């Protein structure tokens, strides 16, 4: 296992900020409307991303999703807005709010490619009402900060459930020092995916082991509907675009290690960016890129870091979840952490408990 | 050349409807705000597309665009909403309005994939103000009809300019009778692309020939900024999904015949659907598809029809344009049709004049 | 876990045949040339595949490989030859031999798309000499049979090493009876991939646990050079092409569960086919397909079966390996099965020991 | 129109070499076997391409073809061998011969990705006999040179027919001086594609105009079977990989301008490389790339140059063809150049006559 960074979070990548806007509103009774939703923002460093675009890639693991902004990233290898994550039916309002934000800081902007991912929180949230928009977007961007990242049922993770347990936002990081240089790779996920019986943590078949426990306590997990996961990767390693694209495809390996097969109805998307920006060249129309050589050593470290960080971010998203009641009398149970600890006692622990 | 259908329009495909919502508002003086924008809808047949999804494909010619809905079409080969086309910065509001429309007719809908394409009308339209939304979406869907399709500066085409000339919506169709069967293929485009000097119609280098004329009249075309084109293909031929995907890629050939090289800043997207729906099978969990065999004959006709229909739809979009003044004192000149006719007099005419 | 078929092999899919041609030749001393290589064939049912092509898909997990035949499968969704697997530098000779085979049975054939995958056995095999060709191709096709499949260091697996242990061919199957119908999915792999320290079997971190054992015995695993894996999926479920394509992408999930991150230098390719052939229709130019509906239920079973069968096939490829000496004095150790059994004694065993 | 280079050939790109090996053998009578085939090589500059790999991209316009080497180019963005073009059923033997060539110069090479494209010359050539291999590969590489490039029925073009006329190799180039810098883009094609009635040169519908002439002379063009085209692009402009990939996709636009719709059975592939190599950096594990900024200006010039050079290379491939008799009593007529000249007399001529 590679070493995690100081915070074990995507914010270990210098300059990367994360913000959460959480909306928990309305009665927890069976018939009342209720909002259990939010937005999470991931901001690459820089004062004005629209003016100083950043190298980025994306990948579709399973495309049953509404994520906005992919084609332009695929075409140009750039992002020009923060990455926002939210709930499915809010995605276009949040994108439109993000456009407002960019226009406010760039009065001339006529072409803007907002990047907004989503998972479906309709299990707990009155999602058809679409309770998020411009104001919430401004808040989640302006409140973003470096430093520790809150996990679990917060921001975009508020209404999410993964492998049958209340989940949400998770994050982790890995240091690339040994082989690549003084760099860090971080992952942040919103986990809303996974079939309960397939769940595995750190090589323990948790899903099966907890089934009996669950039957005893009478808890009923939310029925699996396909789910989704959003994965954001960040690094300050000066990766060429092609390496970022290949890293994105390794997010699948990390995701798979907890047991999912990426169901038919899953919208599983990956974004990756490097905070490295090329310099201006003395020669006209050119830029100077001092990039990692695209070799086995560099790729091996970055790929392994990706797999490990994604796997741990998923686990963190779930073990940080707390039982929550939501709209229509439905609920989602937090995973029993003491029970987990017991299951893990003979194993080296990967996760934060 | 293959024969066009009765209307020479995408509505020659049985059951396909087109609607336009046009917004022309505000003074034509240099300093006033002005809206020159709109929405065009293309509706596959069926009472409730969300419940009776339809086989569809899409293709990205150049991905510098904000089109919404592609990943799910690519994953599943289905569309579940009408296809709406509009102006760049309106795309998310229009998508959100389309979600309202689907929810109104499907109260249980929790996962909806609106399909909305866009071109940038910022040359004539005060696009940052984003003047379109829910109400306009309902109107453009509910007013859609079979029958002749208005072309030029209408609906999504209102503010568009192509090859330096005022353009907009164009459509054309081809009959597949001879080789494939009693079917039709139709194309509808919103044309906002192309470098003036490269424009060619029906083998005549119109862009070069009109330059002199233009210099004499003192008209100044809008400066090329990259542009974009949206292309929608429809057919009632029972194509397998793979064939639809391959047809999409032939839209490029039709597009290229008028001279464009699909500039860096162009968002050039293609959608294709068949109105054919499989039958339920007697066997459980199965459907019965009576599809075209995926052979050279069928593909040849469908590919050629695609190329021809797209090429003619582009030409129709431009020769239907009328000079328009817009925001900020800017304007876009209609192509001089009498001059064109003169240029064409020794040629077999392809276009409607 | 889903139930395996009778043979737990790809040949559980009715009519599918597998053949092995193994070449072990030359002294095991440090300086002599030595061949440790071969070919494995997977034959879909049918008397003449070239005349009765079959629906197929493929997927590139990591494309650092020389596999032949992909573009035409991607374009048409068909294969027209048996799938052959061999060693890297033999791939073009084997492809050329496969063309001979097709011509012998189809004297008019002018366009033939042989499908040949490869992994690099240069660790044990004098691969630059390219010892395989036409004769070996004929033998490996003509000797293919239904029934049990030999695993480990045989056929294309002869010279392969995976996660530092002698490996080769592995296979497994899963029954789809419960949810999809009376169908089977089978996987066959040639495993030559994986970083020793990352190896995990059935949730046991075997790679780490065996390191100590290995240090004691003084065995040195072949140094990891990137490796590769070839994965073939077969089913008799009447999947639409799109479903096959999506199944291919789930092979990654199975692959990842044993620990690999698909190294930079890995050529990891997936092929999938259904033995279902459409019927001729009464209508001209049409075929009749009675296919699985493309729903969550069908996809869920097929995706899970894919993940499980690939994972187990990889494990079987490794636990069937036997220590082998090869060219240049190099060797590859078989995994110590008694040691493994010990490690597994408190776990439900997945693998055949 | 952009200016062509001095030679109007791919060899205008400094250091790029082209070689032809032509095999014309056997009687021209109806029943004798006859070879009308060959190989064309395109060599990027450098003493040992395998050691000093070069940035490259590829694109599949229509994938009904057997081209070898694509997946690794797509994965890594590199080529490590010359690009060879030949006839369909020779592709694997030529690839194997190319491996011999690389091994001869790199005795340690264990992983080699030969790049070999093909079109089907079975109309004139006894292609099933596969008359090309190692010796011919060595000759076509070792005889390659800078300077003028022979066009038409030579090398890989020997047996090819395009739009019903004897065709073969064509090349053209464009100077990028005005907007990008002192660079050149060149294209080389092997043209074997196109439906006779759709052929258009420089805006003249040559296919239709020559039909009458053809009927009078009694010449019968080879029946269209789908055809294929291989396109190689080279530039010394220091393009980032993403720009090369996007250039590849513009080859379609040039191809389409002569009228083809890329038939079902066409194998239409594009390769592009830049001769620019990054420098070693002072920092460990890094390279220094001084690349073109990925902007509208640079892309516009490179895209337009691509379109123009591909279009002209196709035309040159056809107007350089000479009537040829081949196997089985079949033949392919050269286009009547005096007739063409007549048709063109009122037009600015693009082509070399």
PDB file of C-alpha atoms in Angstrom, chain D residues 120-200:
ATOM      1  CA  UNK D 120      -8.014  -4.855 -51.108  1.00  0.00           C
ATOM      2  CA  UNK D 121      -6.434  -5.300 -54.548  1.00  0.00           C
ATOM      3  CA  UNK D 122      -8.212  -8.582 -55.256  1.00  0.00           C
ATOM      4  CA  UNK D 123      -9.774  -7.027 -58.349  1.00  0.00           C
ATOM      5  CA  UNK D 124      -6.455  -7.212 -60.234  1.00  0.00           C
ATOM      6  CA  UNK D 125      -4.202  -9.228 -57.964  1.00  0.00           C
ATOM      7  CA  UNK D 126      -4.186 -12.888 -57.066  1.00  0.00           C
ATOM      8  CA  UNK D 127      -4.410 -11.819 -53.479  1.00  0.00           C
ATOM      9  CA  UNK D 128      -5.064 -15.147 -51.809  1.00  0.00           C
ATOM     10  CA  UNK D 129      -1.539 -16.217 -52.754  1.00  0.00           C
ATOM     11  CA  UNK D 130      -0.040 -13.536 -50.487  1.00  0.00           C
ATOM     12  CA  UNK D 131       3.101 -12.831 -52.446  1.00  0.00           C
ATOM     13  CA  UNK D 132       4.751 -10.351 -50.087  1.00  0.00           C
ATOM     14  CA  UNK D 133       6.799 -10.888 -46.947  1.00  0.00           C
ATOM     15  CA  UNK D 134      10.106 -10.347 -45.204  1.00  0.00           C
ATOM     16  CA  UNK D 135      12.287  -9.663 -48.224  1.00  0.00           C
ATOM     17  CA  UNK D 136       9.917  -7.168 -49.740  1.00  0.00           C
ATOM     18  CA  UNK D 137       9.585  -5.414 -46.396  1.00  0.00           C
ATOM     19  CA  UNK D 138      13.322  -4.964 -46.091  1.00  0.00           C
ATOM     20  CA  UNK D 139      13.494  -3.615 -49.638  1.00  0.00           C
ATOM     21  CA  UNK D 140      10.671  -1.143 -49.243  1.00  0.00           C
ATOM     22  CA  UNK D 141      12.153   0.237 -46.047  1.00  0.00           C
ATOM     23  CA  UNK D 142      15.754   0.334 -47.166  1.00  0.00           C
ATOM     24  CA  UNK D 143      14.956   1.933 -50.510  1.00  0.00           C
ATOM     25  CA  UNK D 144      12.844   4.693 -49.011  1.00  0.00           C
ATOM     26  CA  UNK D 145      14.082   8.176 -49.692  1.00  0.00           C
ATOM     27  CA  UNK D 146      13.301  11.815 -49.332  1.00  0.00           C
ATOM     28  CA  UNK D 147      12.532  13.726 -52.518  1.00  0.00           C
ATOM     29  CA  UNK D 148       9.762  13.336 -55.084  1.00  0.00           C
ATOM     30  CA  UNK D 149       7.233  10.537 -54.567  1.00  0.00           C
ATOM     31  CA  UNK D 150       6.028   8.385 -57.423  1.00  0.00           C
ATOM     32  CA  UNK D 151       2.247   8.209 -57.565  1.00  0.00           C
ATOM     33  CA  UNK D 152      -0.416   5.990 -59.083  1.00  0.00           C
ATOM     34  CA  UNK D 153      -0.001   2.276 -59.716  1.00  0.00           C
ATOM     35  CA  UNK D 154       3.105   1.726 -57.689  1.00  0.00           C
ATOM     36  CA  UNK D 155       3.928   0.165 -54.328  1.00  0.00           C
ATOM     37  CA  UNK D 156       0.794  -0.473 -52.306  1.00  0.00           C
ATOM     38  CA  UNK D 157      -1.148   1.308 -55.026  1.00  0.00           C
ATOM     39  CA  UNK D 158      -0.273  -1.186 -57.741  1.00  0.00           C
ATOM     40  CA  UNK D 159      -3.568  -3.053 -57.779  1.00  0.00           C
ATOM     41  CA  UNK D 160      -5.931  -0.365 -56.506  1.00  0.00           C
ATOM     42  CA  UNK D 161      -9.015   1.160 -58.121  1.00  0.00           C
ATOM     43  CA  UNK D 162     -10.903   4.207 -56.870  1.00  0.00           C
ATOM     44  CA  UNK D 163     -14.272   5.571 -57.999  1.00  0.00           C
ATOM     45  CA  UNK D 164     -14.114   3.025 -60.803  1.00  0.00           C
ATOM     46  CA  UNK D 165     -10.759   4.223 -62.153  1.00  0.00           C
ATOM     47  CA  UNK D 166      -7.311   2.731 -61.818  1.00  0.00           C
ATOM     48  CA  UNK D 167      -5.751   4.496 -58.871  1.00  0.00           C
ATOM     49  CA  UNK D 168      -3.103   3.893 -56.230  1.00  0.00           C
ATOM     50  CA  UNK D 169      -0.749   6.112 -54.307  1.00  0.00           C
ATOM     51  CA  UNK D 170      -1.321   9.860 -54.116  1.00  0.00           C
ATOM     52  CA  UNK D 171       0.331  12.569 -52.100  1.00  0.00           C
ATOM     53  CA  UNK D 172       0.145  16.299 -51.480  1.00  0.00           C
ATOM     54  CA  UNK D 173       1.325  18.870 -48.962  1.00  0.00           C
ATOM     55  CA  UNK D 174       0.476  22.276 -47.523  1.00  0.00           C
ATOM     56  CA  UNK D 175       2.661  24.950 -45.956  1.00  0.00           C
ATOM     57  CA  UNK D 176       1.669  26.197 -42.520  1.00  0.00           C
ATOM     58  CA  UNK D 177       3.923  29.263 -42.695  1.00  0.00           C
ATOM     59  CA  UNK D 178       1.327  31.983 -42.593  1.00  0.00           C
ATOM     60  CA  UNK D 179      -0.295  31.272 -39.267  1.00  0.00           C
ATOM     61  CA  UNK D 180       1.487  28.487 -37.449  1.00  0.00           C
ATOM     62  CA  UNK D 181       5.169  28.805 -38.279  1.00  0.00           C
ATOM     63  CA  UNK D 182       7.742  27.394 -40.683  1.00  0.00           C
ATOM     64  CA  UNK D 183       6.136  23.982 -40.829  1.00  0.00           C
ATOM     65  CA  UNK D 184       4.600  21.688 -43.409  1.00  0.00           C
ATOM     66  CA  UNK D 185       1.833  19.124 -43.417  1.00  0.00           C
ATOM     67  CA  UNK D 186       1.878  16.259 -45.876  1.00  0.00           C
ATOM     68  CA  UNK D 187      -0.571  13.507 -46.761  1.00  0.00           C
ATOM     69  CA  UNK D 188      -0.067  10.223 -48.537  1.00  0.00           C
ATOM     70  CA  UNK D 189      -2.963   7.961 -49.460  1.00  0.00           C
ATOM     71  CA  UNK D 190      -3.574   4.611 -51.035  1.00  0.00           C
ATOM     72  CA  UNK D 191      -6.929   5.083 -52.718  1.00  0.00           C
ATOM     73  CA  UNK D 192      -9.126   2.082 -53.407  1.00  0.00           C
ATOM     74  CA  UNK D 193     -12.504   3.485 -52.462  1.00  0.00           C
ATOM     75  CA  UNK D 194     -15.497   5.261 -53.891  1.00  0.00           C
ATOM     76  CA  UNK D 195     -18.627   4.794 -55.944  1.00  0.00           C
ATOM     77  CA  UNK D 196     -18.029   5.782 -59.605  1.00  0.00           C
ATOM     78  CA  UNK D 197     -21.158   7.906 -59.978  1.00  0.00           C
ATOM     79  CA  UNK D 198     -20.315   9.993 -56.914  1.00  0.00           C
ATOM     80  CA  UNK D 199     -16.823  11.055 -57.962  1.00  0.00           C
ATOM     81  CA  UNK D 200     -16.141  14.767 -57.953  1.00  0.00           C
TER      82      UNK D 200
END
